[in-house]
Amino acid sequence: MASFLDRILGLFSLDLGIDLGTANTLVAVRNKGIVINEPSWVAVDRKSRQVLAVGAEAKEMVGRTPNKIVAIRPLRDGVISDFEITEAMLDNFIKKAHSRALFNIPRPRVVIGIPSGVTEVEKRAVYDAARSAGAREVFLIEEPMAAAIGAGMPVTEAHGSLIVDIGGGTTEVAVFALGGIVVSRSIRVAGDEMDEDIINYARQKYNLLIGERMAEKIKISIGSAFPLPEEKTMSLRGRNLVTGLPESVEISSIEVREALSNSVNTIIETIRSTLDETPPELVADLMETGIGMAGGGSMLQGLVERVADETNIHTWLAEDPLTCVARGAEAVLEKLDDLARVLVGLERTTASRAGSGSPRL
Ligand code: ADP
Ligand code: MG
């Protein structure tokens, strides 16, 4: 498949596996692991659209930006809402990863995980962005596939596996066998929606306006999907909508669980309906291997237990759930020629190999 020249270049080049997530972007270098792990945020000048900061630095500006600057999450809902900003972000991260290498003469080959619902136009945009950031070759892989590989699931075997990847903007549920996705669902209910639930709850119950970061903090500290061995409380700080003054109230984990229940139920329902559609032979396999969970949202306390309880299938949290997609993409790079043939989700974007005006070097 790869030409002789490709193989020689591959020996020296710094190949990158990228998880272009709605909340966090990670870059892994082949044989080296993760070198970049930053929020998918970009700060731009409102007028000139000039990029001022990318990643953690841009996220720091959220809610604190002067009017002139806007902090943007270009992938917020799992769709690429802003091509140019996505391109600038990807360019910044690829260059950063590349400049950290000692020898950066050959340009990298890049495997990028993209949300499974993206359109051809969006795929093309990611492809072009990576190319213009200096990638020699670009391969796209559907995120649930990369997550499953990163979680150590045997996706290329006949045996079925099921991954649930709960990110910031989207939850993806997919069943694999023989290197392909058999059934899959992608919904826009995930970590961000949970934060939103907490904001709404605080507003309705306490007339308290809280920020996104406060809501996320509450979710991570005391949010849950199943009764906790010991229920907790935390103080919720914001602005009282009636008096307009700052205020702090105590909120319990029981209340937060109630606030999160709609989103959690929607996710559970999506897993159940995916199982409903899965061929019986594969369901039998799943009862053996269980349901694997990845993505930051899967770390919500009690969620794994809740999924197990509601599906009657043993459920487990992947090791290091936030890095599964990046590690999966890195693993694919190592076996690009073997896996490219098998993985349905891995597309050598039309322009990269076959067909007209091939930009391949
Ligand atoms: P994406 O792939 O969309 O970039 P990630 O997999 O990085 O998303 O997950 C980010 C989401 O996970 C955020 O909504 C964040 O609040 C949430 N998250 C991270 N840690 C936890 C935790 N311990 N409990 C609950 N949610 C968490
Ligand atoms: Mg993700």
XYZ file of C-alpha atoms and ligand atoms in Angstrom:
389
model
C 0.000 0.000 0.000
C 2.466 2.669 1.093
C 5.204 3.402 -1.391
C 8.830 2.660 -0.629
C 9.499 6.374 -0.138
C 6.593 6.590 2.316
C 8.046 3.758 4.326
C 11.483 5.339 4.508
C 10.033 8.707 5.490
C 7.818 6.975 8.037
C 10.886 5.657 9.829
C 12.024 9.165 10.636
C 8.929 11.287 10.690
C 7.068 12.349 13.740
C 3.642 10.851 13.158
C 0.796 12.304 15.154
C -2.448 10.902 16.499
C -4.935 13.684 17.241
C -8.168 13.686 19.212
C -10.046 16.720 18.003
C -12.538 16.718 20.869
C -15.369 19.136 21.572
C -13.902 19.887 25.015
C -10.235 18.848 24.788
C -7.742 18.340 21.991
C -4.954 15.828 22.524
C -1.961 15.099 20.360
C 0.002 11.864 20.690
C 3.316 11.209 18.978
C 3.901 7.718 17.661
C 5.935 5.664 20.156
C 6.053 8.583 22.556
C 2.535 9.097 23.844
C 0.638 12.268 24.557
C 2.523 15.540 24.128
C -0.368 18.007 24.024
C -3.550 17.974 26.093
C -5.403 21.269 25.977
C -8.944 22.598 26.003
C -10.406 23.066 22.486
C -10.689 26.810 22.887
C -9.544 29.699 20.735
C -9.541 33.375 21.700
C -9.964 35.774 18.800
C -10.197 39.500 18.300
C -13.866 40.204 17.708
C -13.244 42.669 14.922
C -10.216 41.456 13.018
C -10.809 37.733 13.772
C -7.114 37.488 14.537
C -6.275 34.496 16.766
C -4.922 35.711 20.108
C -4.602 32.515 22.120
C -5.252 28.785 21.748
C -5.896 26.024 24.280
C -5.562 26.497 28.039
C -4.625 30.134 27.627
C -7.799 30.809 25.646
C -9.987 28.889 28.132
C -8.634 31.035 30.959
C -10.213 33.996 29.222
C -13.727 32.494 29.252
C -16.219 34.720 30.988
C -13.495 37.221 31.691
C -12.783 38.533 28.215
C -13.003 42.213 27.511
C -15.527 43.041 24.833
C -12.892 43.084 22.148
C -11.972 39.430 22.619
C -14.197 36.379 22.164
C -13.303 32.936 23.420
C -14.684 30.295 21.041
C -15.101 26.537 21.173
C -15.145 25.778 17.457
C -16.352 22.176 17.894
C -18.773 22.760 20.719
C -21.661 20.540 19.584
C -19.620 18.000 17.718
C -19.997 19.854 14.476
C -17.327 22.150 13.174
C -19.175 25.398 13.586
C -16.273 27.520 12.530
C -13.875 26.148 9.916
C -11.333 28.924 10.115
C -11.030 28.790 13.873
C -10.796 24.987 13.847
C -8.069 25.262 11.274
C -6.158 27.822 13.339
C -6.428 25.608 16.416
C -5.293 22.463 14.632
C -2.458 24.364 12.991
C -1.301 25.675 16.360
C -1.359 22.239 18.024
C 0.304 20.388 15.143
C 3.073 22.963 14.938
C 3.532 22.881 18.705
C 3.816 19.076 18.715
C 6.105 19.127 15.738
C 8.402 21.794 17.140
C 8.929 19.726 20.256
C 10.734 17.131 18.195
C 14.474 17.114 17.792
C 14.482 16.286 14.106
C 11.536 17.780 12.358
C 12.632 17.473 8.790
C 10.080 15.023 7.398
C 6.574 16.338 7.756
C 4.267 14.219 9.916
C 1.626 11.729 8.954
C -1.466 12.438 10.980
C -4.422 10.330 12.140
C -7.282 12.506 13.386
C -10.305 11.333 15.344
C -13.450 13.194 14.319
C -16.961 12.984 15.776
C -18.912 10.285 13.939
C -21.725 12.591 12.875
C -19.658 15.057 10.848
C -20.496 15.755 7.225
C -18.257 15.265 4.195
C -17.695 19.013 4.070
C -16.545 19.015 7.684
C -14.264 16.034 7.087
C -12.764 17.869 4.172
C -12.234 20.944 6.367
C -10.345 18.929 8.993
C -8.325 17.259 6.268
C -7.413 20.587 4.679
C -6.599 22.158 8.041
C -4.170 19.344 8.862
C -2.608 19.546 5.422
C -2.115 23.260 5.633
C -0.579 22.806 9.089
C 2.097 20.767 7.363
C 0.911 17.149 7.513
C 2.363 14.951 4.797
C -0.588 12.574 4.868
C -3.876 12.790 6.729
C -6.158 9.971 7.797
C -9.492 10.417 9.485
C -10.923 7.959 11.978
C -14.286 8.011 13.650
C -13.866 8.840 17.324
C -15.740 5.862 18.775
C -13.488 3.565 16.748
C -10.353 5.304 18.047
C -11.782 5.300 21.589
C -12.460 1.558 21.416
C -8.941 0.856 20.161
C -7.512 3.110 22.884
C -9.597 1.269 25.465
C -8.041 -1.981 24.270
C -11.135 -3.462 22.621
C -10.642 -6.115 19.931
C -12.406 -4.101 17.197
C -10.926 -6.037 14.304
C -12.068 -9.434 15.617
C -15.346 -11.148 14.859
C -16.257 -10.826 18.529
C -18.528 -7.803 19.104
C -17.597 -4.891 21.382
C -19.523 -1.849 22.575
C -18.022 1.517 23.464
C -19.777 4.498 25.044
C -17.744 7.710 24.659
C -19.163 10.656 26.603
C -17.346 13.870 25.736
C -18.226 17.519 26.203
C -20.575 18.058 23.258
C -21.523 14.557 22.151
C -22.084 11.039 23.415
C -21.241 8.322 20.956
C -22.378 4.733 21.339
C -21.041 2.174 18.894
C -20.953 -1.591 18.449
C -18.011 -3.002 16.500
C -17.130 -6.291 14.881
C -14.568 -7.185 12.222
C -13.153 -3.685 12.138
C -16.430 -2.025 11.275
C -19.165 -0.177 13.112
C -22.275 -2.374 13.183
C -24.670 -0.044 15.007
C -24.003 3.453 16.253
C -25.684 6.486 17.757
C -24.426 9.999 18.306
C -26.368 12.436 20.469
C -25.685 15.976 21.573
C -26.191 15.214 25.231
C -22.930 14.905 27.141
C -20.781 16.811 29.646
C -21.790 20.328 28.514
C -25.476 19.519 28.758
C -24.906 18.267 32.318
C -23.287 21.612 33.194
C -26.271 23.341 31.611
C -28.628 21.182 33.751
C -26.900 22.406 36.905
C -27.087 26.045 35.758
C -30.832 25.672 35.102
C -31.432 23.925 38.418
C -29.660 26.703 40.343
C -31.664 29.320 38.516
C -35.014 27.630 39.043
C -34.591 26.448 42.595
C -32.430 29.179 44.103
C -32.779 32.122 41.702
C -29.041 31.882 41.432
C -27.123 32.626 38.251
C -23.926 30.568 38.112
C -21.211 30.330 35.470
C -20.260 27.338 33.324
C -17.052 26.710 35.195
C -18.807 26.694 38.570
C -21.361 24.228 37.170
C -18.627 21.944 35.854
C -16.851 22.052 39.210
C -20.040 21.001 41.001
C -20.649 18.196 38.497
C -17.145 16.785 38.866
C -17.040 17.105 42.673
C -20.501 15.963 43.735
C -22.431 15.051 40.568
C -23.595 11.441 40.268
C -25.828 9.017 38.416
C -26.390 6.554 41.255
C -26.844 7.036 45.014
C -23.459 7.687 46.613
C -22.173 5.680 49.586
C -22.034 9.011 51.378
C -24.007 11.972 50.021
C -22.132 15.299 50.047
C -22.766 19.034 49.860
C -20.926 21.922 48.273
C -21.415 25.648 48.170
C -22.755 27.110 45.008
C -21.641 30.653 44.338
C -23.265 33.032 41.896
C -25.457 36.078 41.580
C -28.967 36.231 42.996
C -31.278 37.048 40.119
C -33.741 38.920 42.340
C -31.429 41.028 44.473
C -28.611 41.182 41.921
C -26.123 40.503 44.727
C -23.530 37.739 45.071
C -24.819 34.776 47.043
C -23.727 31.339 48.148
C -26.051 28.387 48.829
C -25.357 24.826 49.930
C -26.340 22.235 47.352
C -26.409 18.496 48.067
C -25.319 15.643 45.818
C -28.929 14.413 45.905
C -30.079 17.673 44.327
C -27.304 17.594 41.739
C -28.264 14.015 40.831
C -31.824 15.187 40.325
C -30.576 18.072 38.158
C -28.543 15.662 36.011
C -31.209 12.993 35.752
C -32.618 14.023 32.359
C -29.244 13.979 30.651
C -28.225 10.751 32.354
C -31.535 9.118 31.379
C -31.117 10.222 27.769
C -27.653 8.651 27.639
C -28.926 5.397 29.200
C -31.853 5.333 26.771
C -29.426 5.736 23.847
C -27.319 2.805 25.052
C -30.446 0.675 25.442
C -31.760 1.488 21.998
C -28.355 0.713 20.481
C -28.470 -2.671 22.223
C -31.989 -3.194 20.905
C -30.712 -2.851 17.380
C -27.647 -5.031 17.847
C -27.839 -8.496 16.231
C -28.351 -11.221 18.886
C -25.039 -12.962 18.195
C -23.196 -9.762 18.998
C -25.310 -9.127 22.095
C -24.141 -12.528 23.327
C -20.538 -11.386 22.780
C -21.198 -8.145 24.650
C -22.443 -10.070 27.660
C -18.990 -11.593 27.791
C -16.790 -8.523 27.167
C -19.093 -5.967 28.712
C -19.682 -2.325 27.856
C -16.560 -0.142 27.795
C -16.913 3.505 28.741
C -14.554 6.316 27.691
C -14.479 10.126 27.542
C -14.513 12.575 30.442
C -18.286 12.369 30.940
C -18.011 8.648 31.738
C -16.164 9.622 34.907
C -19.373 11.011 36.420
C -19.646 9.224 39.761
C -21.899 6.170 39.689
C -22.471 6.285 35.932
C -20.725 2.999 35.216
C -22.759 1.267 37.949
C -25.938 2.846 36.624
C -25.302 1.642 33.048
C -24.574 -1.865 34.336
C -27.748 -1.781 36.396
C -29.943 -0.615 33.523
C -28.544 -2.846 30.793
C -27.818 -5.949 32.803
C -24.410 -6.073 31.151
C -21.127 -5.847 33.002
C -19.793 -2.291 32.420
C -16.266 -0.970 32.887
C -14.502 2.366 32.720
C -11.530 2.445 30.335
C -8.174 3.177 31.823
C -7.497 6.923 31.543
C -10.837 7.654 29.830
C -9.835 11.165 28.694
C -6.973 9.935 26.513
C -8.530 6.875 24.804
C -9.127 8.545 21.435
C -5.605 9.995 21.211
C -4.018 6.709 22.269
C -6.252 4.842 19.815
C -5.176 7.154 16.993
C -1.545 6.604 17.979
C -2.062 2.836 17.919
C -3.558 3.097 14.435
C -0.464 4.969 13.221
C 1.697 2.103 14.333
C -0.228 -0.335 12.189
C -1.457 1.986 9.490
C -1.007 -0.406 6.631
C -2.677 -3.337 8.408
C -5.519 -1.359 9.867
C -6.283 0.919 6.928
C -7.584 -2.093 5.043
C -9.824 -3.267 7.848
C -11.180 -0.182 9.535
C -14.256 1.065 7.794
C -14.212 4.322 9.716
C -10.690 5.105 8.634
C -10.886 6.965 5.391
C -7.996 7.959 3.300
C -9.792 11.077 2.283
C -10.409 10.864 -1.427
C -7.910 13.518 -2.313
C -5.092 11.948 -0.315
C -4.591 8.898 -2.466
C -6.809 8.121 -5.326
C -8.258 10.415 -7.874
C -7.804 13.838 -9.179
C -5.338 16.442 -8.100
C -3.824 14.215 -5.444
C -1.978 16.489 -3.035
C 0.186 13.581 -1.897
C 3.885 14.296 -1.838
P -14.322 15.700 24.177
O -13.864 14.391 23.659
O -15.656 16.118 23.649
O -13.282 16.760 24.023
P -13.666 14.790 26.845
O -13.641 13.328 26.655
O -12.362 15.500 26.947
O -14.560 15.511 25.744
O -14.559 15.074 28.144
C -14.860 16.360 28.562
C -16.074 16.341 29.445
O -15.870 15.460 30.544
C -16.378 17.711 30.041
O -17.774 17.973 29.931
C -15.976 17.550 31.506
O -16.741 18.372 32.362
C -16.291 16.089 31.732
N -15.580 15.498 32.877
C -14.248 15.460 33.094
N -13.968 14.845 34.254
C -15.162 14.488 34.806
C -15.557 13.833 36.019
N -14.658 13.407 36.913
N -16.884 13.645 36.245
C -17.797 14.069 35.364
N -17.496 14.688 34.204
C -16.196 14.903 33.920
Mg -13.827 12.748 22.732
